[in-house]
Amino acid sequence: MSLISRSSDEIRAVHDEARDRYGELRAAGLKLDLTRGKPSAEQLGLAEQLLGLPTGHDDEDGTDCRNYGGIRGALAIRRIYADLLGIPVENVIAGNNASLEMMYDNLAFAMLHGAPGSERPWAREEKLRFLCPVPGYDRHFAITEHLGFEMIPVRMREDGPDMDAVAALVAEDPTIKGIWCVPTYSNPTGAVYSEEVTRRLMSMPTAAPDFRVMWDNAYVVHILGDTFPQVYDVLGIAAEAGNPDRPLIFTSTSKITFAGSGVAIHAASAANLDWFTHHLGIATIGPNKVNHLAHAEFFADADGVRAHMVRHRDSLAPKFARVLEILDNRLGEYEIADWTRPEGGYFISMDVLPGTATRVVELAREAGVALTAAGAAFPLGVDPADENIRLAPSLPPLAEVEAAMDGVATCVLLAATEKLLADA
Ligand code: PLP
């Protein structure tokens, strides 16, 4: 029976047991961290060979990658990603190590200069808004916050954002310039956008002529199970619908090779890439093409990337399985929390009893378990229901993930019973 419908005496009994366990937890003096989705040392080690690559310096077309130039990046790595994403190589460019930087630059250039289809630089518009599916990725929201957008939250469902809400908003409001999307194994819920949602996003009428879908496919090959997800040809779908410049596609090798020195990838229409590289070419003479060659040699081809992701899966999947097992065992019977069961990506999203997420994070911190701040997955860090917590089990070794999650379950129960007793 749900804890909420139990008698005060029964709730108090659960509370007292949770309080005792919490005392033991604090006494254990843990120092554990489930905050950020970083690859573990074991995962980084899977790409150790990269440190000795590349063995040559010429790109496929003979370009000497040691020299200046080549704003679109080395052909060898662009070709592998064109293949993985099902996009013509002319529509794919490779940057430095952070796809986040390419997202930021796209929006910053639009602010300063306007994008293809814009009537004026975005910064000269009276008002700018951006749609933010929630819960979502805090660093996306940080970019639009930093650039001065008003962020409008829309609910995330299992197959992508609430499209009725999205379509209604963008049809009426020309100040809405775009939407953040993580279409595969979304951060943090693990949702995978359906074909229908994908088609609607690319084809829906928008009041803004220069509306952009920030299609951040960061986890496109990051499986936890046996099969790789479907990759939709969003450039083709958008072009067919008469919106060729709408999707801006991003991904990177950050959680494939080295998170701090991988390769960022951006794909878009010819008009968008000409515009982007024109402005980028003022800021830099070109990206690190030697690293592009190193990655191309390491992977060999798109199948090489997939084979490598199977090795990551073997390291990550046991951690995710254990987190789910602990949540099921410790919290399942009380029905006071829900959590996602992702088939890929880096996160589990947990909703605790409304009004207790901040308290759970505080209790965990005081017991030495660092969790992402409550509300982090919402624009401006504000979760109106104070219920969402993002769990990131990749970085610590399995034994630490287990200890941390057992502690988190205790904190969830303690916070919930505290609130239920106070409200009674
Ligand atoms: N996009 C999403 C959805 C992420 O979760 C992350 C990292 O957690 C990034 C982008 C960062 O990518 P990059 O390292 O290429 O900047």
Short mmCIF file of C-alpha atoms and ligand atoms in Angstrom, two decimals:
data_model
loop_
_atom_site.label_atom_id
_atom_site.label_comp_id
_atom_site.label_asym_id
_atom_site.label_seq_id
_atom_site.Cartn_x
_atom_site.Cartn_y
_atom_site.Cartn_z
CA MET A 1 0.00 0.00 0.00
CA SER A 2 1.23 3.51 -0.78
CA LEU A 3 2.88 5.21 2.19
CA ILE A 4 0.62 8.20 1.63
CA SER A 5 -2.53 6.23 2.42
CA ARG A 6 -1.13 4.59 5.56
CA SER A 7 -2.01 5.64 9.13
CA SER A 8 0.17 8.12 11.04
CA ASP A 9 1.43 5.32 13.25
CA GLU A 10 2.54 3.28 10.26
CA ILE A 11 4.23 6.33 8.69
CA ARG A 12 5.97 7.03 11.99
CA ALA A 13 7.29 3.48 12.11
CA VAL A 14 8.78 3.86 8.62
CA HIS A 15 10.16 7.26 9.61
CA ASP A 16 11.83 5.94 12.75
CA GLU A 17 13.49 3.14 10.84
CA ALA A 18 14.67 5.57 8.12
CA ARG A 19 15.98 7.94 10.83
CA ASP A 20 17.99 5.13 12.41
CA ARG A 21 19.43 4.09 9.06
CA TYR A 22 20.24 7.71 8.32
CA GLY A 23 22.17 7.90 11.59
CA GLU A 24 24.22 4.88 10.56
CA LEU A 25 24.76 6.43 7.13
CA ARG A 26 26.16 9.63 8.63
CA ALA A 27 28.35 7.68 11.00
CA ALA A 28 29.87 5.80 8.05
CA GLY A 29 31.59 9.03 6.91
CA LEU A 30 31.05 8.44 3.19
CA LYS A 31 32.40 10.70 0.47
CA LEU A 32 30.53 9.75 -2.72
CA ASP A 33 29.58 11.72 -5.82
CA LEU A 34 26.63 11.10 -8.16
CA THR A 35 26.48 14.64 -9.51
CA ARG A 36 27.75 14.79 -13.07
CA GLY A 37 27.59 12.41 -16.01
CA LYS A 38 31.30 11.91 -16.43
CA PRO A 39 32.82 8.72 -17.84
CA SER A 40 34.68 6.63 -15.25
CA ALA A 41 38.42 6.02 -15.32
CA GLU A 42 37.66 2.52 -16.64
CA GLN A 43 35.69 4.00 -19.56
CA LEU A 44 38.40 6.55 -20.35
CA GLY A 45 40.88 3.69 -20.39
CA LEU A 46 39.00 2.06 -23.27
CA ALA A 47 40.39 4.78 -25.56
CA GLU A 48 43.95 4.85 -24.15
CA GLN A 49 45.31 3.93 -27.58
CA LEU A 50 44.30 7.41 -28.80
CA LEU A 51 47.25 8.88 -26.90
CA GLY A 52 49.54 7.32 -29.51
CA LEU A 53 47.55 8.45 -32.54
CA PRO A 54 47.51 9.58 -35.30
CA THR A 55 50.34 7.71 -36.96
CA GLY A 56 50.25 10.02 -39.99
CA HIS A 57 49.35 13.62 -40.64
CA ASP A 58 47.46 13.59 -43.94
CA ASP A 59 43.68 13.70 -44.30
CA GLU A 60 41.91 11.54 -46.95
CA ASP A 61 42.24 14.34 -49.51
CA GLY A 62 45.95 14.88 -48.80
CA THR A 63 45.51 17.93 -46.54
CA ASP A 64 48.36 18.19 -44.06
CA CYS A 65 46.43 18.31 -40.78
CA ARG A 66 49.36 19.75 -38.86
CA ASN A 67 48.91 23.08 -40.58
CA TYR A 68 46.41 25.92 -40.27
CA GLY A 69 43.06 25.92 -42.06
CA GLY A 70 40.19 23.59 -42.76
CA ILE A 71 37.43 25.35 -40.83
CA ARG A 72 35.09 22.38 -41.48
CA GLY A 73 37.48 19.87 -39.93
CA ALA A 74 39.15 16.73 -41.31
CA LEU A 75 37.20 14.76 -43.88
CA ALA A 76 38.15 11.42 -42.29
CA ILE A 77 36.19 12.05 -39.07
CA ARG A 78 33.36 13.94 -40.81
CA ARG A 79 32.82 10.90 -43.05
CA ILE A 80 32.50 8.52 -40.09
CA TYR A 81 29.94 10.80 -38.44
CA ALA A 82 28.07 11.38 -41.70
CA ASP A 83 27.68 7.62 -41.84
CA LEU A 84 26.61 7.30 -38.17
CA LEU A 85 24.05 10.11 -38.48
CA GLY A 86 22.86 9.20 -41.99
CA ILE A 87 23.70 12.68 -43.28
CA PRO A 88 25.68 13.66 -46.43
CA VAL A 89 29.29 14.48 -45.50
CA GLU A 90 28.92 18.00 -46.99
CA ASN A 91 26.41 18.72 -44.23
CA VAL A 92 28.70 17.63 -41.41
CA ILE A 93 31.54 19.60 -39.83
CA ALA A 94 33.94 18.70 -37.02
CA GLY A 95 35.03 21.18 -34.38
CA ASN A 96 37.13 21.14 -31.26
CA ASN A 97 36.32 19.17 -28.14
CA ALA A 98 32.94 20.59 -27.05
CA SER A 99 29.66 20.34 -28.95
CA LEU A 100 28.26 22.65 -26.27
CA GLU A 101 30.57 25.35 -27.60
CA MET A 102 29.17 24.85 -31.12
CA MET A 103 25.63 25.19 -29.74
CA TYR A 104 26.60 28.34 -27.86
CA ASP A 105 28.35 29.79 -30.93
CA ASN A 106 25.30 29.12 -33.14
CA LEU A 107 23.04 31.04 -30.78
CA ALA A 108 25.62 33.76 -30.09
CA PHE A 109 26.14 34.32 -33.84
CA ALA A 110 22.36 34.52 -34.29
CA MET A 111 22.21 37.11 -31.52
CA LEU A 112 24.97 39.18 -33.10
CA HIS A 113 24.25 38.78 -36.81
CA GLY A 114 20.91 37.03 -37.28
CA ALA A 115 20.73 33.51 -38.75
CA PRO A 116 19.62 32.49 -42.26
CA GLY A 117 15.95 33.51 -42.42
CA SER A 118 16.25 36.20 -39.72
CA GLU A 119 14.90 39.68 -40.28
CA ARG A 120 17.51 41.19 -37.96
CA PRO A 121 20.10 40.11 -35.38
CA TRP A 122 18.26 38.37 -32.57
CA ALA A 123 19.76 40.79 -30.04
CA ARG A 124 17.76 43.58 -31.72
CA GLU A 125 14.45 41.80 -31.14
CA GLU A 126 12.42 43.26 -28.32
CA LYS A 127 11.82 39.91 -26.69
CA LEU A 128 13.39 36.46 -27.12
CA ARG A 129 11.98 33.19 -25.87
CA PHE A 130 13.16 29.58 -26.06
CA LEU A 131 11.31 26.33 -25.34
CA CYS A 132 12.88 24.09 -22.72
CA PRO A 133 11.52 20.54 -22.33
CA VAL A 134 11.71 19.66 -18.61
CA PRO A 135 13.35 17.96 -16.96
CA GLY A 136 16.23 18.73 -19.33
CA TYR A 137 19.96 19.44 -19.54
CA ASP A 138 21.10 22.20 -17.20
CA ARG A 139 23.88 23.41 -19.49
CA HIS A 140 21.44 23.95 -22.37
CA PHE A 141 19.32 26.12 -20.13
CA ALA A 142 22.43 27.94 -18.90
CA ILE A 143 23.21 28.99 -22.49
CA THR A 144 19.78 30.44 -23.18
CA GLU A 145 19.70 32.06 -19.74
CA HIS A 146 23.12 33.64 -20.33
CA LEU A 147 22.09 35.03 -23.73
CA GLY A 148 18.98 36.65 -22.26
CA PHE A 149 16.16 34.36 -23.46
CA GLU A 150 13.03 33.92 -21.45
CA MET A 151 12.76 30.17 -21.08
CA ILE A 152 9.40 28.46 -21.37
CA PRO A 153 9.26 24.99 -19.83
CA VAL A 154 7.29 22.30 -21.68
CA ARG A 155 6.65 18.86 -20.26
CA MET A 156 8.84 16.01 -21.37
CA ARG A 157 7.02 12.74 -22.06
CA GLU A 158 8.33 9.26 -22.83
CA ASP A 159 8.37 9.97 -26.58
CA GLY A 160 9.66 13.56 -26.48
CA PRO A 161 8.23 16.94 -25.49
CA ASP A 162 4.47 17.54 -25.20
CA MET A 163 3.99 18.34 -28.87
CA ASP A 164 0.49 19.79 -28.59
CA ALA A 165 1.86 22.40 -26.19
CA VAL A 166 4.96 23.02 -28.35
CA ALA A 167 3.00 23.37 -31.61
CA ALA A 168 0.47 25.75 -30.04
CA LEU A 169 3.17 27.97 -28.55
CA VAL A 170 5.40 28.27 -31.64
CA ALA A 171 2.48 28.82 -34.03
CA GLU A 172 1.39 31.97 -32.20
CA ASP A 173 4.52 33.53 -30.76
CA PRO A 174 7.22 34.94 -33.10
CA THR A 175 9.51 35.65 -30.14
CA ILE A 176 10.04 31.89 -29.64
CA LYS A 177 13.24 31.29 -31.58
CA GLY A 178 13.88 27.66 -30.82
CA ILE A 179 13.66 24.55 -28.67
CA TRP A 180 16.28 22.42 -26.94
CA CYS A 181 16.06 18.71 -27.82
CA VAL A 182 18.08 15.65 -26.78
CA PRO A 183 16.36 13.16 -29.07
CA THR A 184 18.11 9.97 -28.00
CA TYR A 185 18.31 8.85 -24.35
CA SER A 186 17.47 12.34 -23.24
CA ASN A 187 19.30 13.99 -20.36
CA PRO A 188 18.04 13.23 -17.73
CA THR A 189 14.93 11.09 -18.38
CA GLY A 190 16.35 8.74 -21.01
CA ALA A 191 13.35 9.44 -23.27
CA VAL A 192 13.76 8.64 -26.97
CA TYR A 193 11.88 10.90 -29.37
CA SER A 194 9.39 9.00 -31.52
CA GLU A 195 9.25 9.38 -35.28
CA GLU A 196 5.96 11.24 -34.94
CA VAL A 197 7.38 13.78 -32.49
CA THR A 198 10.46 14.18 -34.69
CA ARG A 199 8.36 14.81 -37.81
CA ARG A 200 6.10 17.28 -36.01
CA LEU A 201 9.06 19.26 -34.69
CA MET A 202 10.56 19.55 -38.17
CA SER A 203 7.30 20.36 -39.97
CA MET A 204 5.11 22.35 -37.52
CA PRO A 205 4.28 25.91 -38.56
CA THR A 206 6.19 28.51 -36.54
CA ALA A 207 5.50 32.23 -36.22
CA ALA A 208 9.27 32.92 -36.19
CA PRO A 209 10.72 32.57 -39.72
CA ASP A 210 14.12 31.66 -38.24
CA PHE A 211 12.95 29.10 -35.65
CA ARG A 212 15.66 26.54 -34.79
CA VAL A 213 15.50 23.04 -33.31
CA MET A 214 18.67 22.48 -31.29
CA TRP A 215 18.92 18.74 -32.01
CA ASP A 216 21.59 17.66 -29.52
CA ASN A 217 22.09 13.99 -30.29
CA ALA A 218 24.82 13.66 -27.65
CA TYR A 219 23.81 10.08 -26.77
CA VAL A 220 23.09 8.78 -30.26
CA VAL A 221 25.20 5.61 -29.81
CA HIS A 222 25.24 5.40 -26.00
CA ILE A 223 23.34 2.16 -25.44
CA LEU A 224 22.75 0.22 -22.25
CA GLY A 225 21.07 -2.69 -24.04
CA ASP A 226 21.69 -4.75 -27.18
CA THR A 227 20.41 -2.57 -30.01
CA PHE A 228 21.36 0.81 -31.38
CA PRO A 229 18.54 3.32 -31.65
CA GLN A 230 16.97 4.58 -34.86
CA VAL A 231 18.53 7.77 -36.22
CA TYR A 232 16.03 9.89 -38.15
CA ASP A 233 17.10 11.92 -41.17
CA VAL A 234 15.97 15.20 -39.63
CA LEU A 235 17.67 17.32 -42.30
CA GLY A 236 15.74 15.44 -44.97
CA ILE A 237 12.45 15.55 -43.04
CA ALA A 238 12.81 19.29 -42.41
CA ALA A 239 13.76 20.02 -46.02
CA GLU A 240 10.77 18.04 -47.31
CA ALA A 241 8.52 20.06 -45.02
CA GLY A 242 9.96 23.29 -46.44
CA ASN A 243 12.09 24.07 -43.36
CA PRO A 244 15.62 23.11 -44.47
CA ASP A 245 17.33 25.50 -42.04
CA ARG A 246 15.35 24.49 -38.94
CA PRO A 247 17.45 21.65 -37.47
CA LEU A 248 20.88 22.30 -35.98
CA ILE A 249 22.33 18.89 -35.19
CA PHE A 250 25.09 18.30 -32.65
CA THR A 251 26.92 15.36 -31.16
CA SER A 252 30.43 14.58 -29.96
CA THR A 253 32.82 11.85 -28.91
CA SER A 254 33.01 13.29 -25.38
CA LYS A 255 31.49 10.19 -23.79
CA ILE A 256 32.99 7.85 -26.38
CA THR A 257 36.72 8.63 -26.15
CA PHE A 258 37.95 11.36 -23.76
CA ALA A 259 35.35 13.74 -22.31
CA GLY A 260 37.82 16.63 -22.23
CA SER A 261 39.51 16.09 -25.57
CA GLY A 262 37.15 14.41 -27.97
CA VAL A 263 35.71 15.76 -31.23
CA ALA A 264 32.54 17.85 -31.52
CA ILE A 265 30.31 17.38 -34.55
CA HIS A 266 27.76 19.77 -36.05
CA ALA A 267 25.44 19.05 -38.97
CA ALA A 268 22.98 21.39 -40.69
CA SER A 269 21.77 22.68 -44.05
CA ALA A 270 24.33 24.11 -46.51
CA ALA A 271 23.04 27.63 -45.79
CA ASN A 272 23.42 27.20 -42.05
CA LEU A 273 26.91 25.70 -42.32
CA ASP A 274 28.10 28.45 -44.71
CA TRP A 275 26.76 31.04 -42.27
CA PHE A 276 28.23 29.30 -39.22
CA THR A 277 31.69 28.69 -40.66
CA HIS A 278 31.80 32.25 -42.02
CA HIS A 279 31.41 33.66 -38.52
CA LEU A 280 33.50 30.93 -36.85
CA GLY A 281 36.29 31.64 -39.35
CA ILE A 282 36.70 35.09 -37.82
CA ALA A 283 37.27 33.57 -34.38
CA THR A 284 39.61 30.74 -35.43
CA ILE A 285 41.68 29.66 -38.44
CA GLY A 286 40.51 26.09 -37.91
CA PRO A 287 39.90 23.30 -35.39
CA ASN A 288 42.33 20.66 -34.09
CA LYS A 289 42.50 18.44 -37.19
CA VAL A 290 45.25 16.26 -35.75
CA ASN A 291 42.76 15.12 -33.10
CA HIS A 292 40.23 14.48 -35.90
CA LEU A 293 42.74 12.20 -37.62
CA ALA A 294 43.53 10.44 -34.34
CA HIS A 295 39.84 9.72 -33.78
CA ALA A 296 39.26 8.59 -37.38
CA GLU A 297 42.20 6.18 -37.11
CA PHE A 298 41.01 4.92 -33.71
CA PHE A 299 37.46 4.18 -34.93
CA ALA A 300 38.24 3.27 -38.59
CA ASP A 301 34.55 3.57 -39.48
CA ALA A 302 31.01 3.93 -38.07
CA ASP A 303 30.98 0.26 -37.07
CA GLY A 304 34.16 0.91 -35.11
CA VAL A 305 32.30 3.56 -33.10
CA ARG A 306 29.45 1.13 -32.41
CA ALA A 307 31.85 -1.65 -31.38
CA HIS A 308 33.51 0.78 -28.98
CA MET A 309 30.13 1.73 -27.49
CA VAL A 310 29.46 -1.92 -26.72
CA ARG A 311 32.58 -1.86 -24.53
CA HIS A 312 31.23 1.23 -22.74
CA ARG A 313 27.90 -0.51 -22.29
CA ASP A 314 29.60 -3.45 -20.60
CA SER A 315 31.12 -1.05 -18.08
CA LEU A 316 28.02 1.13 -17.53
CA ALA A 317 25.07 -1.26 -17.67
CA PRO A 318 25.85 -3.06 -14.37
CA LYS A 319 25.86 0.31 -12.56
CA PHE A 320 22.48 1.32 -13.98
CA ALA A 321 21.05 -2.13 -13.20
CA ARG A 322 22.22 -1.88 -9.61
CA VAL A 323 20.75 1.62 -9.14
CA LEU A 324 17.37 0.40 -10.38
CA GLU A 325 17.54 -2.72 -8.23
CA ILE A 326 18.29 -0.68 -5.09
CA LEU A 327 15.49 1.81 -5.83
CA ASP A 328 13.04 -1.03 -6.50
CA ASN A 329 14.01 -2.90 -3.33
CA ARG A 330 14.22 0.02 -0.96
CA LEU A 331 11.43 2.28 -2.24
CA GLY A 332 9.15 0.26 -4.52
CA GLU A 333 6.62 -0.81 -1.87
CA TYR A 334 6.04 2.75 -0.60
CA GLU A 335 4.97 4.32 -3.93
CA ILE A 336 6.38 7.71 -2.97
CA ALA A 337 8.91 8.01 -5.79
CA ASP A 338 9.16 7.23 -9.51
CA TRP A 339 12.27 6.75 -11.57
CA THR A 340 13.08 6.23 -15.23
CA ARG A 341 14.49 3.00 -16.67
CA PRO A 342 16.69 4.30 -19.49
CA GLU A 343 17.87 2.10 -22.32
CA GLY A 344 20.86 4.33 -22.93
CA GLY A 345 22.52 7.60 -22.05
CA TYR A 346 23.99 8.64 -18.73
CA PHE A 347 21.19 9.43 -16.30
CA ILE A 348 18.27 8.21 -14.27
CA SER A 349 15.64 10.82 -13.45
CA MET A 350 13.86 10.34 -10.14
CA ASP A 351 10.73 12.11 -8.92
CA VAL A 352 10.39 11.98 -5.14
CA LEU A 353 7.42 13.07 -3.01
CA PRO A 354 6.55 16.61 -4.22
CA GLY A 355 8.11 19.24 -1.99
CA THR A 356 10.97 17.02 -0.77
CA ALA A 357 13.67 17.00 -3.49
CA THR A 358 15.64 19.86 -1.89
CA ARG A 359 15.47 18.12 1.47
CA VAL A 360 16.64 14.79 -0.02
CA VAL A 361 19.67 16.47 -1.60
CA GLU A 362 20.44 18.24 1.68
CA LEU A 363 20.15 15.05 3.73
CA ALA A 364 22.37 13.21 1.26
CA ARG A 365 24.97 15.98 1.31
CA GLU A 366 25.12 15.94 5.09
CA ALA A 367 25.72 12.19 4.90
CA GLY A 368 28.56 12.60 2.38
CA VAL A 369 26.65 11.72 -0.81
CA ALA A 370 26.79 14.54 -3.38
CA LEU A 371 23.74 14.72 -5.65
CA THR A 372 22.98 17.22 -8.44
CA ALA A 373 21.17 20.20 -6.90
CA ALA A 374 17.39 19.78 -6.79
CA GLY A 375 15.86 21.77 -9.66
CA ALA A 376 19.04 21.60 -11.78
CA ALA A 377 17.11 20.05 -14.68
CA PHE A 378 14.77 23.07 -14.90
CA PRO A 379 15.29 26.57 -16.35
CA LEU A 380 16.83 28.90 -13.75
CA GLY A 381 17.24 25.86 -11.48
CA VAL A 382 13.64 26.04 -10.28
CA ASP A 383 11.55 22.87 -10.17
CA PRO A 384 8.07 24.19 -9.26
CA ALA A 385 7.10 20.86 -7.69
CA ASP A 386 10.48 20.39 -5.94
CA GLU A 387 10.37 16.71 -6.82
CA ASN A 388 13.01 15.96 -9.48
CA ILE A 389 16.51 14.60 -8.83
CA ARG A 390 18.99 13.59 -11.52
CA LEU A 391 21.12 10.54 -10.75
CA ALA A 392 24.41 10.06 -12.59
CA PRO A 393 25.91 6.64 -11.81
CA SER A 394 28.72 6.54 -14.42
CA LEU A 395 31.72 8.00 -12.58
CA PRO A 396 32.12 6.07 -9.29
CA PRO A 397 33.10 2.39 -9.17
CA LEU A 398 30.18 -0.07 -8.73
CA ALA A 399 30.69 -0.53 -4.97
CA GLU A 400 30.46 3.23 -4.45
CA VAL A 401 27.37 3.52 -6.64
CA GLU A 402 25.73 0.88 -4.44
CA ALA A 403 26.64 2.61 -1.17
CA ALA A 404 25.54 5.99 -2.51
CA MET A 405 22.19 4.72 -3.82
CA ASP A 406 21.38 2.88 -0.62
CA GLY A 407 22.03 6.17 1.16
CA VAL A 408 19.88 8.10 -1.31
CA ALA A 409 16.99 5.67 -0.78
CA THR A 410 17.24 6.26 2.97
CA CYS A 411 17.17 10.05 2.42
CA VAL A 412 14.13 9.79 0.10
CA LEU A 413 12.23 7.81 2.74
CA LEU A 414 13.28 10.09 5.59
CA ALA A 415 12.32 13.28 3.72
CA ALA A 416 8.98 11.79 2.62
CA THR A 417 8.02 10.60 6.10
CA GLU A 418 9.11 13.90 7.66
CA LYS A 419 6.78 15.73 5.27
CA LEU A 420 3.87 13.35 5.62
CA LEU A 421 4.05 13.55 9.41
CA ALA A 422 4.35 17.34 9.36
CA ASP A 423 1.37 17.66 6.99
CA ALA A 424 -0.79 15.20 8.95
N1 PLP B 1 24.71 17.50 -24.59
C1 PLP B 1 24.17 16.75 -23.63
C2 PLP B 1 22.75 16.36 -23.70
C3 PLP B 1 24.96 16.34 -22.54
O1 PLP B 1 24.41 15.59 -21.56
C4 PLP B 1 26.33 16.70 -22.49
C5 PLP B 1 27.18 16.33 -21.36
O2 PLP B 1 26.72 15.88 -20.34
C6 PLP B 1 26.83 17.51 -23.53
C7 PLP B 1 26.00 17.87 -24.57
C8 PLP B 1 28.24 17.98 -23.53
O3 PLP B 1 28.82 17.68 -24.77
P1 PLP B 1 30.25 18.17 -25.16
O4 PLP B 1 31.23 17.52 -24.25
O5 PLP B 1 30.40 17.72 -26.58
O6 PLP B 1 30.27 19.66 -25.05
#
